[in-house]
């Protein structure tokens, strides 16, 4: 997965190269991200909490060997 801070869209975005497994989708959902088919990623509004959530998600996905 790739984490991007999209300033023009005011969003933190997490993109997967392929459909993530259920465990990964659950981690991302629990962190407050939602699926955006138009951007082909999971995203949430850019805030300090979202920035921290993206870091936490990244660590959890790495533990699942999905990052």
XYZ file of N, CA, C and O in Angstrom:
268
model
N 0.838 -1.184 0.000
C 0.000 0.000 0.000
C 0.879 1.243 0.000
O 2.023 1.211 0.436
N 0.338 2.335 -0.500
C 1.045 3.609 -0.547
C 0.206 4.663 0.162
O -0.997 4.755 -0.062
N 0.840 5.458 1.018
C 0.163 6.554 1.701
C 0.548 7.852 1.001
O 1.718 8.106 0.741
N -0.461 8.656 0.672
C -0.228 9.926 -0.010
C -0.997 11.030 0.706
O -2.149 10.848 1.096
N -0.345 12.156 0.879
C -0.992 13.341 1.440
C -1.355 14.233 0.264
O -0.512 14.940 -0.270
N -2.595 14.171 -0.153
C -3.085 14.886 -1.330
C -3.593 16.265 -0.905
O -4.758 16.419 -0.534
N -2.713 17.255 -0.956
C -3.072 18.614 -0.507
C -4.199 19.243 -1.322
O -5.108 19.829 -0.736
N -4.170 19.171 -2.660
C -5.264 19.797 -3.422
C -6.646 19.240 -3.067
O -7.632 19.966 -3.050
N -6.715 17.950 -2.753
C -7.995 17.331 -2.403
C -8.261 17.404 -0.899
O -9.336 17.026 -0.446
N -7.271 17.870 -0.113
C -7.371 17.946 1.344
C -7.676 16.573 1.938
O -8.534 16.421 2.810
N -6.962 15.551 1.445
C -7.199 14.177 1.867
C -5.885 13.441 2.123
O -4.869 13.714 1.483
N -5.942 12.510 3.061
C -4.892 11.507 3.230
C -5.422 10.274 2.530
O -6.549 9.842 2.781
N -4.632 9.711 1.631
C -5.097 8.595 0.810
C -4.187 7.386 0.968
O -2.967 7.526 1.025
N -4.799 6.216 1.041
C -4.065 4.955 1.103
C -4.499 4.129 -0.095
O -5.675 3.797 -0.243
N -3.544 3.837 -0.954
C -3.838 3.079 -2.174
C -3.181 1.702 -2.088
O -2.054 1.570 -1.624
N -3.908 0.705 -2.517
C -3.399 -0.665 -2.586
C -3.178 -1.016 -4.052
O -3.932 -0.591 -4.921
N -2.164 -1.821 -4.325
C -1.865 -2.221 -5.703
C -2.910 -3.195 -6.248
O -3.143 -3.274 -7.432
N -3.532 -3.945 -5.347
C -4.605 -4.868 -5.716
C -5.617 -4.882 -4.573
O -5.395 -4.263 -3.542
N -6.706 -5.569 -4.747
C -7.740 -5.624 -3.721
C -7.146 -6.163 -2.419
O -6.608 -7.267 -2.390
N -7.226 -5.367 -1.349
C -6.643 -5.832 -0.085
C -7.502 -6.905 0.568
O -8.718 -6.943 0.372
N -6.872 -7.770 1.363
C -7.640 -8.791 2.063
C -8.562 -8.156 3.109
O -8.413 -6.996 3.482
N -9.490 -8.935 3.584
C -10.485 -8.460 4.553
C -9.810 -7.836 5.774
O -10.247 -6.790 6.261
N -8.751 -8.455 6.288
C -8.072 -7.935 7.476
C -7.556 -6.521 7.241
O -7.679 -5.654 8.102
N -6.988 -6.277 6.075
C -6.459 -4.950 5.753
C -7.586 -3.939 5.610
O -7.475 -2.804 6.103
N -8.664 -4.328 4.969
C -9.802 -3.406 4.824
C -10.375 -3.040 6.182
O -10.753 -1.893 6.423
N -10.413 -3.992 7.093
C -10.933 -3.729 8.435
C -10.040 -2.738 9.181
O -10.535 -1.829 9.846
N -8.735 -2.891 9.073
C -7.787 -1.968 9.718
C -7.990 -0.552 9.203
O -8.047 0.402 9.979
N -8.122 -0.410 7.894
C -8.280 0.909 7.284
C -9.619 1.534 7.694
O -9.677 2.711 8.059
N -10.681 0.736 7.677
C -12.005 1.230 8.092
C -12.003 1.686 9.542
O -12.546 2.740 9.873
N -11.405 0.886 10.412
C -11.374 1.219 11.838
C -10.602 2.502 12.110
O -10.831 3.153 13.131
N -9.706 2.866 11.207
C -8.925 4.096 11.356
C -9.654 5.310 10.774
O -9.102 6.409 10.744
N -10.878 5.110 10.299
C -11.678 6.228 9.818
C -11.571 6.524 8.339
O -12.092 7.530 7.868
N -10.914 5.657 7.590
C -10.807 5.845 6.143
C -12.007 5.201 5.467
O -12.574 4.241 5.965
N -12.392 5.744 4.340
C -13.500 5.171 3.569
C -13.028 4.939 2.141
O -12.111 5.610 1.651
N -13.666 3.996 1.496
C -13.297 3.649 0.130
C -13.805 4.714 -0.835
O -14.963 5.108 -0.790
N -12.914 5.186 -1.702
C -13.272 6.170 -2.724
C -13.006 5.557 -4.098
O -11.871 5.590 -4.589
N -14.028 4.982 -4.721
C -13.830 4.374 -6.035
C -13.339 5.370 -7.091
O -12.574 5.008 -7.973
N -13.744 6.620 -6.982
C -13.331 7.604 -7.987
C -11.827 7.894 -7.925
O -11.204 8.194 -8.943
N -11.235 7.794 -6.721
C -9.788 7.982 -6.581
C -9.052 6.648 -6.519
O -7.832 6.616 -6.440
N -9.806 5.539 -6.491
C -9.231 4.198 -6.420
C -8.322 4.043 -5.196
O -7.186 3.573 -5.298
N -8.835 4.510 -4.034
C -8.062 4.429 -2.805
C -9.003 4.525 -1.603
O -10.207 4.674 -1.759
N -8.432 4.449 -0.420
C -9.134 4.707 0.832
C -8.666 6.073 1.281
O -7.479 6.398 1.172
N -9.568 6.905 1.783
C -9.157 8.252 2.142
C -9.976 8.810 3.300
O -11.020 8.280 3.645
N -9.446 9.889 3.864
C -10.170 10.683 4.846
C -9.611 12.089 4.803
O -8.523 12.317 4.257
N -10.363 13.032 5.338
C -9.964 14.436 5.322
C -8.628 14.599 6.035
O -8.377 13.976 7.070
N -7.772 15.452 5.491
C -6.441 15.659 6.055
C -6.519 16.498 7.325
O -6.935 17.652 7.306
N -6.157 15.878 8.439
C -6.037 16.534 9.742
C -4.832 15.913 10.436
O -4.255 14.929 9.948
N -4.469 16.456 11.571
C -3.374 15.851 12.343
C -3.752 14.428 12.782
O -2.919 13.532 12.781
N -5.011 14.240 13.159
C -5.467 12.893 13.547
C -5.396 11.932 12.364
O -5.037 10.769 12.525
N -5.744 12.410 11.177
C -5.676 11.564 9.978
C -4.232 11.209 9.648
O -3.945 10.084 9.227
N -3.344 12.164 9.854
C -1.923 11.910 9.612
C -1.421 10.813 10.556
O -0.736 9.882 10.131
N -1.805 10.903 11.816
C -1.416 9.886 12.795
C -2.068 8.539 12.461
O -1.435 7.484 12.552
N -3.332 8.574 12.055
C -4.040 7.345 11.693
C -3.354 6.660 10.514
O -3.240 5.431 10.485
N -2.906 7.441 9.539
C -2.218 6.871 8.377
C -0.930 6.174 8.804
O -0.601 5.092 8.308
N -0.218 6.789 9.739
C 1.006 6.172 10.253
C 0.678 4.850 10.964
O 1.330 3.836 10.731
N -0.347 4.878 11.814
C -0.751 3.668 12.543
C -1.187 2.555 11.588
O -0.811 1.397 11.764
N -1.979 2.922 10.575
C -2.427 1.947 9.576
C -1.226 1.353 8.853
O -1.142 0.137 8.649
N -0.292 2.201 8.493
C 0.902 1.744 7.798
C 1.667 0.715 8.630
O 2.094 -0.321 8.118
N 1.794 0.980 9.923
C 2.482 0.038 10.820
C 1.725 -1.278 10.935
O 2.320 -2.357 10.903
N 0.405 -1.202 11.060
C -0.403 -2.421 11.180
C -0.371 -3.239 9.893
O -0.312 -4.470 9.934
N -0.403 -2.556 8.747
C -0.330 -3.279 7.479
C 1.039 -3.923 7.290
O 1.147 -5.020 6.739
N 2.081 -3.242 7.760
C 3.426 -3.808 7.675
C 3.505 -5.090 8.501
O 4.143 -6.063 8.089
N 2.833 -5.102 9.653
C 2.808 -6.299 10.496
C 2.107 -7.467 9.792
O 2.423 -8.620 10.028
N 1.155 -7.120 8.905
C 0.476 -8.160 8.117
C 1.236 -8.482 6.834
O 0.794 -9.277 6.036
N 2.377 -7.802 6.650
C 3.188 -7.944 5.431
C 2.424 -7.490 4.185
O 2.522 -8.099 3.131
N 1.626 -6.424 4.341
C 0.846 -5.897 3.221
C 1.299 -4.510 2.816
O 0.709 -3.899 1.952
N 2.306 -3.985 3.449
C 2.722 -2.615 3.141
C 3.881 -2.651 2.168
O 4.689 -3.485 2.152
